[in-house]
Tab-separated table of C-alpha atoms and ligand atoms in Angstrom:
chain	number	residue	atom	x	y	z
A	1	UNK	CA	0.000	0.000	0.000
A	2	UNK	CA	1.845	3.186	-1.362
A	3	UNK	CA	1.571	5.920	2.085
A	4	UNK	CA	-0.228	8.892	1.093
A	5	UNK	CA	2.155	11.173	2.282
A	6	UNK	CA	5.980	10.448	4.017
A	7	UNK	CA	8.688	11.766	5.379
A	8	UNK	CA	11.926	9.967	4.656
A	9	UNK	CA	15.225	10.976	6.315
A	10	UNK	CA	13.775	14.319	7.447
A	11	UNK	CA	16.031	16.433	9.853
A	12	UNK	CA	15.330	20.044	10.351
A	13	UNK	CA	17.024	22.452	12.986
A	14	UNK	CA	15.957	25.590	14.541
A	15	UNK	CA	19.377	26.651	17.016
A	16	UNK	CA	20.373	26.647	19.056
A	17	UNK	CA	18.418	23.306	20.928
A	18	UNK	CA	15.965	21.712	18.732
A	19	UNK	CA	16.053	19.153	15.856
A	20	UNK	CA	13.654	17.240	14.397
A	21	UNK	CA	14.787	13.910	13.212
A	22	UNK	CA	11.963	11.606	11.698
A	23	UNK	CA	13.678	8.248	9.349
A	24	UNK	CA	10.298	7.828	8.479
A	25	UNK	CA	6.881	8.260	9.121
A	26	UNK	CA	3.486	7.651	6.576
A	27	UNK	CA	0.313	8.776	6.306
A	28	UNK	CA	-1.995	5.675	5.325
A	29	UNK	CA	-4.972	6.148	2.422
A	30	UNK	CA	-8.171	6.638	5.228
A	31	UNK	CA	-6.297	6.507	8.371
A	32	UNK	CA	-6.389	8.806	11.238
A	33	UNK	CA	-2.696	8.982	12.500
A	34	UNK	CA	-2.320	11.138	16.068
A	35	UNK	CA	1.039	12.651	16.914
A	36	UNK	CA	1.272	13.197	20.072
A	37	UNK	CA	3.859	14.354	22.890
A	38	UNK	CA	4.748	16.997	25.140
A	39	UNK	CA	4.873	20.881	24.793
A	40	UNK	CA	8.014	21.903	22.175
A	41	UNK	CA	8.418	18.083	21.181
A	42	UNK	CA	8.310	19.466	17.721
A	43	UNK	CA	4.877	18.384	16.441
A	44	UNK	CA	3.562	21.262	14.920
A	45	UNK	CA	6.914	21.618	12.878
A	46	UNK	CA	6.490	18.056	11.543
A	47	UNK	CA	3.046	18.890	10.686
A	48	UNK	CA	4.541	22.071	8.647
A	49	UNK	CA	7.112	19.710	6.501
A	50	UNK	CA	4.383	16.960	6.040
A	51	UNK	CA	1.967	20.330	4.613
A	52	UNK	CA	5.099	21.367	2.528
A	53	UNK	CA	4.876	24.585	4.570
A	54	UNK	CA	8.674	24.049	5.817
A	55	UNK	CA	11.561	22.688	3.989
A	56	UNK	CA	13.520	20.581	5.660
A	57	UNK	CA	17.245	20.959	5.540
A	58	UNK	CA	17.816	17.084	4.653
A	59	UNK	CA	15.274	14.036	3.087
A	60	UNK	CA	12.046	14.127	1.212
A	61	UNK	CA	8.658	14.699	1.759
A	62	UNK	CA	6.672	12.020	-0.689
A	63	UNK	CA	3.609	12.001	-1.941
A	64	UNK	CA	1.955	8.877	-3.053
A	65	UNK	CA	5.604	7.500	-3.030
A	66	UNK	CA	7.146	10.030	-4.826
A	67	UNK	CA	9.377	12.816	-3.462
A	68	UNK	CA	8.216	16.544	-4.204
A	69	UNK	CA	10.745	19.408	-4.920
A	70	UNK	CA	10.047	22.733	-4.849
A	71	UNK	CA	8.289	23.744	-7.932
A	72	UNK	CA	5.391	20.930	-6.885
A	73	UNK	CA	5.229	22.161	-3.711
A	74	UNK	CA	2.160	24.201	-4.610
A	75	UNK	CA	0.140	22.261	-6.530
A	76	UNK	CA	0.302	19.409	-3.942
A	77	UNK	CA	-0.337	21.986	-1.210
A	78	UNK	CA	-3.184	23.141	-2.755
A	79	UNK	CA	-4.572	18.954	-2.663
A	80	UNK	CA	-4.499	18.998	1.748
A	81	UNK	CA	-6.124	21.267	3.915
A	82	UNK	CA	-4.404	22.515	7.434
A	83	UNK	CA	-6.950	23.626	10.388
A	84	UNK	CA	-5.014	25.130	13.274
A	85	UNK	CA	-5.783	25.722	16.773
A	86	UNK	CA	-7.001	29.535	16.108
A	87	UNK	CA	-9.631	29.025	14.058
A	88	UNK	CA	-8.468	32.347	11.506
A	89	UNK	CA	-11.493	33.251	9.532
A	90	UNK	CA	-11.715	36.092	6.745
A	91	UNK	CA	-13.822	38.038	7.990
A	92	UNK	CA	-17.126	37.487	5.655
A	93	UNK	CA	-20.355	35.164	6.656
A	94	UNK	CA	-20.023	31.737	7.835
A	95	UNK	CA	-20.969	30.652	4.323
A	96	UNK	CA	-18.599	32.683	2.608
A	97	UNK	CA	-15.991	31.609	4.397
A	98	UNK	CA	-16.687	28.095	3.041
A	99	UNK	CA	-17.265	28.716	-0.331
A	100	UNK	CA	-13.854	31.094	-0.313
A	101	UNK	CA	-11.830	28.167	-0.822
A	102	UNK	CA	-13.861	26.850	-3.528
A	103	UNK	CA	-13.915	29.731	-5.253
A	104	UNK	CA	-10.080	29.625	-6.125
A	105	UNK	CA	-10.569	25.823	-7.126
A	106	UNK	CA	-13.037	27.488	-10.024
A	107	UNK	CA	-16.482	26.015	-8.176
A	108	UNK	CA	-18.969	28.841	-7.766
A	109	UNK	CA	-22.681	29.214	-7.411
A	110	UNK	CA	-25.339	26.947	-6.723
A	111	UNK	CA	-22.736	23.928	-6.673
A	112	UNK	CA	-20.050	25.262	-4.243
A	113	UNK	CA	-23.421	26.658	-2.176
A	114	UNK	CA	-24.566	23.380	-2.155
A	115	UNK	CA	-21.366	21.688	-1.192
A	116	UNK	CA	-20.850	24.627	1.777
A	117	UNK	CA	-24.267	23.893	3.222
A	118	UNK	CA	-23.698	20.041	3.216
A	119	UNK	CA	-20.681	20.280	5.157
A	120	UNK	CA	-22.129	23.096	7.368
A	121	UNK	CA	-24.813	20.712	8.015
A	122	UNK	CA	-22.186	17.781	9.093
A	123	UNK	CA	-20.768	19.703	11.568
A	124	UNK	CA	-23.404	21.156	12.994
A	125	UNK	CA	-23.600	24.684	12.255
A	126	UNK	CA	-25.981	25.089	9.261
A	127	UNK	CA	-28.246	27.249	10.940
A	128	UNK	CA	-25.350	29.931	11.318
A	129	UNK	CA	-24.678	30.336	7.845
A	130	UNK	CA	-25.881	33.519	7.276
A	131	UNK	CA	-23.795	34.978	10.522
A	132	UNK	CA	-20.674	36.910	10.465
A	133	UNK	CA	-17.929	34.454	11.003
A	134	UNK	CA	-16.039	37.390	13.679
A	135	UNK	CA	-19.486	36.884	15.837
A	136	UNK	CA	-19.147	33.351	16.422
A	137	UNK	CA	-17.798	31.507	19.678
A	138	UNK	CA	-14.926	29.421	19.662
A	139	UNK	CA	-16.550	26.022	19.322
A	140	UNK	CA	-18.670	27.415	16.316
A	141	UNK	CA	-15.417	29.138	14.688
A	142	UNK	CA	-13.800	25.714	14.724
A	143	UNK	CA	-17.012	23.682	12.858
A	144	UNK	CA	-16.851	26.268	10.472
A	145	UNK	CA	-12.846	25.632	10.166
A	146	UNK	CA	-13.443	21.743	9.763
A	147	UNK	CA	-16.383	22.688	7.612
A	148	UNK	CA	-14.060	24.908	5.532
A	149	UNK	CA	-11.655	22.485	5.147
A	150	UNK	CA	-13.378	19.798	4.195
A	151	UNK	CA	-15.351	20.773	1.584
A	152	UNK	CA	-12.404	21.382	-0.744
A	153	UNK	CA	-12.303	17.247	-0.311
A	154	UNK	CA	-8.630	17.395	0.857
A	155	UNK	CA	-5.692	14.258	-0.071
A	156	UNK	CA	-5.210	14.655	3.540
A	157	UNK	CA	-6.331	16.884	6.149
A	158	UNK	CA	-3.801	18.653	8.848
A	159	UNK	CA	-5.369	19.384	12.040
A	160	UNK	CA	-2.848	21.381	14.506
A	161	UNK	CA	-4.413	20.822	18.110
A	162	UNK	CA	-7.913	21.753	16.675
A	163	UNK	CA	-9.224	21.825	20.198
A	164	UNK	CA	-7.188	23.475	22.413
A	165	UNK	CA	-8.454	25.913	22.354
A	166	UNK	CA	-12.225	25.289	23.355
A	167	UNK	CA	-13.867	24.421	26.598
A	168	UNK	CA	-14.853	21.379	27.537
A	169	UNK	CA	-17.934	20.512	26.323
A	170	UNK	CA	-17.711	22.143	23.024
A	171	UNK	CA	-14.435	20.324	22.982
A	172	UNK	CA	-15.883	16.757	23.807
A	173	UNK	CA	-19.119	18.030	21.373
A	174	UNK	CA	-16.757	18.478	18.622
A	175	UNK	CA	-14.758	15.443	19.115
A	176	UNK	CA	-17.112	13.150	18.828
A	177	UNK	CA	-18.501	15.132	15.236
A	178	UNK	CA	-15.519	14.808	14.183
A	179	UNK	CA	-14.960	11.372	15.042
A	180	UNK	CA	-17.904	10.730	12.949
A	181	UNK	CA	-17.078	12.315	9.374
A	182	UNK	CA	-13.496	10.922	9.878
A	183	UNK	CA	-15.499	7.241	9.726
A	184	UNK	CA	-18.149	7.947	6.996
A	185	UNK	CA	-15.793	9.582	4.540
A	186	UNK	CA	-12.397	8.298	5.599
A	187	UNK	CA	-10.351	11.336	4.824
A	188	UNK	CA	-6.751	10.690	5.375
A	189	UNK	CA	-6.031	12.990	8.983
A	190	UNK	CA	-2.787	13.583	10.601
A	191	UNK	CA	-4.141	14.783	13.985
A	192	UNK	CA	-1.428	16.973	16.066
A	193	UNK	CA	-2.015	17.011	19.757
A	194	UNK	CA	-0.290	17.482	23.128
A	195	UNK	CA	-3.755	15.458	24.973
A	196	UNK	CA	-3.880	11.898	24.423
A	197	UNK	CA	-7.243	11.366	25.281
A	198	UNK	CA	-7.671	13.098	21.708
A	199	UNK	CA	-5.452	10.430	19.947
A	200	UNK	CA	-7.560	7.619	21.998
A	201	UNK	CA	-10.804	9.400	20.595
A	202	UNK	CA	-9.852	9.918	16.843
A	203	UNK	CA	-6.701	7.739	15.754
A	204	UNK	CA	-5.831	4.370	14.452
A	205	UNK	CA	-2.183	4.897	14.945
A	206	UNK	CA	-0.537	7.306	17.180
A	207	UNK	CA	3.068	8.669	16.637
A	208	UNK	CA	4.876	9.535	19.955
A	209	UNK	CA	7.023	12.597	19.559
A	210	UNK	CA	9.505	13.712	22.194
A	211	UNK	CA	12.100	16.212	21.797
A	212	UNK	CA	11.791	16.067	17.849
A	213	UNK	CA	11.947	11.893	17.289
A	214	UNK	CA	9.262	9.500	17.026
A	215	UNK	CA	9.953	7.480	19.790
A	216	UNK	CA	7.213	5.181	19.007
A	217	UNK	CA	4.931	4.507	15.630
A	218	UNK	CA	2.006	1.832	16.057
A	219	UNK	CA	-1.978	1.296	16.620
A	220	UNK	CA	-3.617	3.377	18.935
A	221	UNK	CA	-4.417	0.490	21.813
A	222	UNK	CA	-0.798	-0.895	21.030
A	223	UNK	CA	1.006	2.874	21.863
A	224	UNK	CA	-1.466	3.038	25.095
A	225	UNK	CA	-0.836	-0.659	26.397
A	226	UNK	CA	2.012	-1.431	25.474
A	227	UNK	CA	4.783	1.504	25.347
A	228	UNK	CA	8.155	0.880	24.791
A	229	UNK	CA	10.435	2.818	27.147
A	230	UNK	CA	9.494	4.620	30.328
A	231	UNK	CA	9.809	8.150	29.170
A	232	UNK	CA	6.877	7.010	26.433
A	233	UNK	CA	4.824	5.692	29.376
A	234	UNK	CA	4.712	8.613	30.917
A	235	UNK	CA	3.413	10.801	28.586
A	236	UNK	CA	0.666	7.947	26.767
A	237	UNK	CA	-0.532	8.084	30.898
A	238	UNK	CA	1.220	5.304	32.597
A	239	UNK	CA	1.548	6.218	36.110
A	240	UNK	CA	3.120	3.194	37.985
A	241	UNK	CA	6.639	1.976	36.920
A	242	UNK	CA	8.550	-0.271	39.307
A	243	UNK	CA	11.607	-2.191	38.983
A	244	UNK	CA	11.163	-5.537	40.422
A	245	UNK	CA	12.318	-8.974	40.411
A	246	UNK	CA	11.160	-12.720	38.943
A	247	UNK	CA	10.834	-14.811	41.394
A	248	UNK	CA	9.489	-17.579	38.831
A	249	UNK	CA	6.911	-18.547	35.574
A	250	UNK	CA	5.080	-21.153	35.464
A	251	UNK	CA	1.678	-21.769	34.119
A	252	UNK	CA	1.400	-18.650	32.012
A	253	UNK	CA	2.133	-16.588	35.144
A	254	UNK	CA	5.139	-14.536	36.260
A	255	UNK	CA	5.563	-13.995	39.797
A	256	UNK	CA	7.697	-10.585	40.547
A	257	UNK	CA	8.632	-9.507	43.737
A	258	UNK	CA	8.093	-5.598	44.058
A	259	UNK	CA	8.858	-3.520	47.507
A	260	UNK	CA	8.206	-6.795	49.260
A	261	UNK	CA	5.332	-7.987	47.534
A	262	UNK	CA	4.728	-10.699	44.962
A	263	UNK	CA	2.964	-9.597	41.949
A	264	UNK	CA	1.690	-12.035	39.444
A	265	UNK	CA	2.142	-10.926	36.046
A	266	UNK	CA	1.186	-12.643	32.483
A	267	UNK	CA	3.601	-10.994	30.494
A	268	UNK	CA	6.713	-13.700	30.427
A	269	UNK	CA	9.962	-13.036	32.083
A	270	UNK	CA	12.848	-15.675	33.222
A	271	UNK	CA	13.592	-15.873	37.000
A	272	UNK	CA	16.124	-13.729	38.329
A	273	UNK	CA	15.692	-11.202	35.980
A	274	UNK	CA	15.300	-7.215	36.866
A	275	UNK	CA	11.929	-6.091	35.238
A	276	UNK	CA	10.682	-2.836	34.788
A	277	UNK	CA	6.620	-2.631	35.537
A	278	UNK	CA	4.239	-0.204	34.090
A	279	UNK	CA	0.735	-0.090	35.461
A	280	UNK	CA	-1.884	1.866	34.042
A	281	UNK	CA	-4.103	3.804	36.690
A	282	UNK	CA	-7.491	3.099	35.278
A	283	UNK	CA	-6.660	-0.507	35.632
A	284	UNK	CA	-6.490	-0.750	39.241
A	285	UNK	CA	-9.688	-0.595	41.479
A	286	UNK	CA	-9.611	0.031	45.012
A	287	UNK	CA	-12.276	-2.347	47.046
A	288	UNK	CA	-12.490	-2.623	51.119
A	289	UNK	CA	-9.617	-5.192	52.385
A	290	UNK	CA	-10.730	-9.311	52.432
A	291	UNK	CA	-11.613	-8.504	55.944
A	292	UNK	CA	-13.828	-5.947	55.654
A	293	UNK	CA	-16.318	-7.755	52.988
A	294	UNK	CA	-14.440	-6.736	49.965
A	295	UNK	CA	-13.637	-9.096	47.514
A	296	UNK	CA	-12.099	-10.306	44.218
A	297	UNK	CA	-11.268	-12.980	41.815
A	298	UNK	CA	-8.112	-10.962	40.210
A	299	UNK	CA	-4.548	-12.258	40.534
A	300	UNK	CA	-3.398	-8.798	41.924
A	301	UNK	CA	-4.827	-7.564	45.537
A	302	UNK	CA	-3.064	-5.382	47.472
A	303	UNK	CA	-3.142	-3.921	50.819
A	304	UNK	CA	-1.821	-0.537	51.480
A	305	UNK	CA	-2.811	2.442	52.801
A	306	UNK	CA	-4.094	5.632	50.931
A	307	UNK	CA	-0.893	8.067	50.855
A	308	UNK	CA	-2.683	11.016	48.723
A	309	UNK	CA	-6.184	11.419	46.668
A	310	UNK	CA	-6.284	14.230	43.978
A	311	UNK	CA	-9.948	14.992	42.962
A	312	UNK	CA	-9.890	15.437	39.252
A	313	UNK	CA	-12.492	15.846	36.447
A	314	UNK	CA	-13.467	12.613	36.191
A	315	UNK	CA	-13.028	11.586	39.703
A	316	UNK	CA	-9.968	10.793	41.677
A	317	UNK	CA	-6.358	9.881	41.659
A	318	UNK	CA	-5.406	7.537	44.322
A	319	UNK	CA	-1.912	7.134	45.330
A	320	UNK	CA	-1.723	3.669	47.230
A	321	UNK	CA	1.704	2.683	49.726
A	322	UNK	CA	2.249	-0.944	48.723
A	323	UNK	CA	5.902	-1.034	49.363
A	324	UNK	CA	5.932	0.875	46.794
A	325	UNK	CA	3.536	3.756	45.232
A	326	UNK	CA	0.368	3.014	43.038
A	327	UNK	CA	-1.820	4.472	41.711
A	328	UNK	CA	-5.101	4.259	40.721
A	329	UNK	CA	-8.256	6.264	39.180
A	330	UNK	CA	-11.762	6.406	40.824
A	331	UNK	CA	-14.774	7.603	39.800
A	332	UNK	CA	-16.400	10.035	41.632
A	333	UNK	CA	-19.147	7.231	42.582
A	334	UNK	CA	-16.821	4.632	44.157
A	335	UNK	CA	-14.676	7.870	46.457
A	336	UNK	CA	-17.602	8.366	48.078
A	337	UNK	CA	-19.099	4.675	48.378
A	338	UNK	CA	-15.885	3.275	49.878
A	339	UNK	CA	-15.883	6.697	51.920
A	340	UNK	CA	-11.812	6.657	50.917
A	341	UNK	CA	-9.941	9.201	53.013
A	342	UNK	CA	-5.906	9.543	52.919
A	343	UNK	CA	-4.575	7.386	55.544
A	344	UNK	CA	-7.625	4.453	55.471
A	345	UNK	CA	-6.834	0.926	54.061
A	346	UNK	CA	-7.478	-0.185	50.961
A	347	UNK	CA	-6.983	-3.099	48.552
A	348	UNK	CA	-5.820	-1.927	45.318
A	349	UNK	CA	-6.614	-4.955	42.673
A	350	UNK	CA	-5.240	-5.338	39.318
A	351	UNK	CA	-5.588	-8.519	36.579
A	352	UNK	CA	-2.031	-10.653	35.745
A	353	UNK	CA	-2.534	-8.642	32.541
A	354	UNK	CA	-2.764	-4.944	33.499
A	355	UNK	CA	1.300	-4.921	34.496
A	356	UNK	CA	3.031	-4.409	31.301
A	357	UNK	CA	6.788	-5.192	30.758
A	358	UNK	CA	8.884	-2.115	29.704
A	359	UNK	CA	11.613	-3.199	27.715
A	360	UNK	CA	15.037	-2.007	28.222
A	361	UNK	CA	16.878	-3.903	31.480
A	362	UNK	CA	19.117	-6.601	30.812
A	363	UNK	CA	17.668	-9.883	30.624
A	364	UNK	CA	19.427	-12.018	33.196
A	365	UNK	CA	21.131	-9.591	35.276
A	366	UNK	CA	21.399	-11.489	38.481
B	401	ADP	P1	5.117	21.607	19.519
B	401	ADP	O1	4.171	21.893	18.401
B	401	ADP	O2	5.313	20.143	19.781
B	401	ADP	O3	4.772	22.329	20.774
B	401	ADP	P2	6.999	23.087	17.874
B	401	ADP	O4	7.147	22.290	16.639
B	401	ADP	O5	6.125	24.280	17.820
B	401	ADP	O6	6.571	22.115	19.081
B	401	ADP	O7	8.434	23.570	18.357
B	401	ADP	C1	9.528	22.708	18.578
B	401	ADP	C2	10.718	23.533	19.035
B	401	ADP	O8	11.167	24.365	17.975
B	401	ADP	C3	10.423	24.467	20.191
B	401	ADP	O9	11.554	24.496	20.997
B	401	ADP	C4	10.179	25.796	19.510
B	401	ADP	O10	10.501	26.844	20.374
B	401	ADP	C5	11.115	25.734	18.340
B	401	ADP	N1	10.601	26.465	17.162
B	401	ADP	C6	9.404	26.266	16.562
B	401	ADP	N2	9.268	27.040	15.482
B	401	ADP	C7	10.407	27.776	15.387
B	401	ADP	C8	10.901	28.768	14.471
B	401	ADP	N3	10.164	29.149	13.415
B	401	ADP	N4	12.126	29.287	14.707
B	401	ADP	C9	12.878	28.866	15.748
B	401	ADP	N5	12.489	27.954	16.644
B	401	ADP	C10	11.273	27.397	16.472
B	402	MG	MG1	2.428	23.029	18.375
C-alpha cells in the first residue's frame, strides 16, 4: 500500500536546541494517525514539513511515493487542507468563508453553495450560515474551520491541536462530530495534539514525539498498552513503573517480587531477571480489604494504605503505599461509596494482565 504522504530521512534544525529527526513516518490512504507528545516536542513543525509549509534541511517529503521538490510544492499543497488551533477566519459570513476556498478551485454558485451547506450541516452549524464568522464563539469558529476544510475534499487533512483551544464541552461536542465524518468519509487525517485522550478518541495509529523523534509509531491500543520505554509511558498516561524482580513462571504466570510484595504478572519473564513494571491507573480498582467484605477474583490484591487522593475531572487519583507507590483512578461514585480518606486501608486490585513489561533492562542480570 503506497503511504499517502511520508517523510523519509527528514532532519530540520531551529538553534540553538531543537532538531527534528523523523527516518520515516506515513500517512496511510483513510487513516487517522495522532502525533502526540509533550509541549516543544516538535509536532507542529512536523506537521509544517508533512503540509510542505517548511523545507527541511535534509530528506524528502513524498507524496503517493514520490518525493516533491520545490516547484510541486504548490500544486500538492493546494490537494491537503491545514486547520489550526485559532480558528483564523476572513472576515465574511459563515458561508462565505466556506465557499472562499472553492472559489479559487473554479467552483462557484449553486454547486459550491450546495457543497458549503452540506458540510455546514455535518458539523453542525448550518443554521449559522448567514452569521458573520467574527461573531461566532470558539466552538462554532472551529465547525466552520473543519467545515471549511473539508469541503475542498482534501488528499489529507492537517489538524494542529484543533481543540485546544475550546472548553470542555464544546471540545468533547466536537470530538465526537468529528470522530464521525473521519469514519463515513475516511479522509486521510494527521491529527497533532499534546492530549492523548484526543489520539484515543480519533486515531488508528498514534506517533509519539519527544524532543523532535518519534519514539514510538504503532496502533492506537498498542502505543497506550504497550509503550516501549518509560519516558513514552509517561506521557501515553502510565503512572506506575517499578523495577522488580522474577521470582518464577510457570503456568502462564510470572511472579515478581516488588517492595516486598509478589505480583503475578502474564507478560513472560525468566527468573532472576530485573523487570521494569508499568501499570496503568485506570486498571487498578480500590475495594475494602478481604476482611472488611471486599472481595475479588483478580490475581493482583493489594493492601496498602491511601498516601494522597487528587480529585480530578473525572473523579480521583489515588496514590496507594504498597511497598511501593500506586496508583489508581476512581470515579467520583466509588470515592464516596468506599468513603476513601488519605490514611484508610485499601486493597488496590489489578488482573495478571494490566502490568506491562517495559523493555530495556538486561535480561538475566542477576
Ligand atoms: P510543539 O508543536 O510540539 O509544541 P513546535 O514544533 O512548535 O513544538 O516547536 C519545537 C521547538 O522548535 C520548540 O523548541 C520551539 O521553540 C522551536 N521552534 C518552533 N518554530 C520555530 C521557528 N520558526 N524558529 C525557531 N524555533 C522554532
Ligand atoms: Mg504546536
Amino acid at each position: 500500500m503506497t503511504p499517502l504522504l511520508a517523510l523519509h530521512g527528514v532532519r530540520l534544525r531551529y538553534p540553538p536546541g531543537f532538531t527534528l529527526e523523523v527516518e520515516a513516518l506515513a500517512v496511510r490512504p483513510a487513516e487517522v494517525l495522532a502525533v502526540i507528545g509533550p509541549n516543544g516536542s516538535g509536532k507542529s513543525t512536523l506537521l509544517r514539513v508533512l503540509g510542505l509549509l517548511e523545507r527541511p534541511e535534509a530528506g524528502e517529503v513524498r507524496v503517493g511515493g514520490r518525493a516533491v521538490d520545490a516547484r510541486e510544492a504548490l500544486a500538492e499543497r493546494r490537494r491537503m487542507a491545514t486547520v489550526f488551533q485559532e480558528p483564523w477566519l476572513a472576515d465574511t459570513t459563515v458561508v462565505g468563508n466556506v465557499t472562499l476556498g472553492l472559489g479559487f478551485r473554479g467552483i462557484h454558485g449553486e454547486v459550491a453553495a450546495r457543497r458549503a451547506a452540506r458540510w455546514l450541516e455535518r458539523f453542525g452549524v448550518a443554521a449559522l450560515a448567514g452569521r458573520r464568522a467574527r461573531t461566532l464563539s470558539g466552538g462554532e469558529a472551529q465547525r466552520v474551520a473543519l467545515a471549511r476544510a473539508l469541503v475542498l475534499e482534501p488528499g489529507v487533512l492537517l489538524l494542529d491541536e484543533p481543540f485546544a483551544g475550546l472548553d470542555q464541552p464544546s471540545r468533547t461536542a466536537l470530538i465526537a462530530d468529528l470522530a464521525a465524518v473521519l469514519r463515513e468519509d475516511r479522509v486521510a487525517t494527521v491529527l497533532v495534539t499534546h492530549d492523548r485522550g484526543e489520539a484515543q478518541a480519533l486515531a488508528d495509529r498514534v506517533a509519539v514525539l519527544i524532543a523532535g523523534r518519534v519514539r514510538q509509531l504503532d496502533d492506537t491500543a498498542r502505543v497506550f498498552q504497550t509503550p516501549v520505554s518509560e519516558e513514552v509511558a509517561r506521557f501515553v498516561g502510565v503512572e506506575t513503573i517499578v523495577s522488580g524482580r522474577v521470582l518464577s513462571r510457570a503456568g502462564g504466570v510470572t511472579r515478581v517480587e516488588i517492595g516486598g510484595r509478589t505480583l503475578e504478572v502474564a507478560a513472560a519473564a525468566d527468573p532472576g531477571a530485573r523487570v521494569r513494571l508499568a501499570i496503568r491507573p485506570e486498571d487498578v480498582t480500590l475495594t475494602l480489604p478481604p476482611e472488611q467484605g471486599g472481595g475479588s477474583s483478580a490475581r493482583n490484591v493489594l493492601r496498602g494504605a491511601i498516601a494522597r487522593i487528587t480529585v480530578t475531572d473525572a473523579g480521583a487519583r489515588v496514590v496507594v503505599d504498597c511497598g511501593f507507590p500506586l496508583v489508581a483512578t476512581v470515579t467520583p461514585r466509588s470515592l464516596g461509596d468506599l468513603g476513601l480518606v488519605e490514611g484508610m486501608t485499601i486493597a488496590a486490585v489489578f488482573k495478571a494482565s494490566a502490568p506491562h513489561l517495559l523493555p530495556g533492562l538486561a535480561p538475566h542480570t542477576p
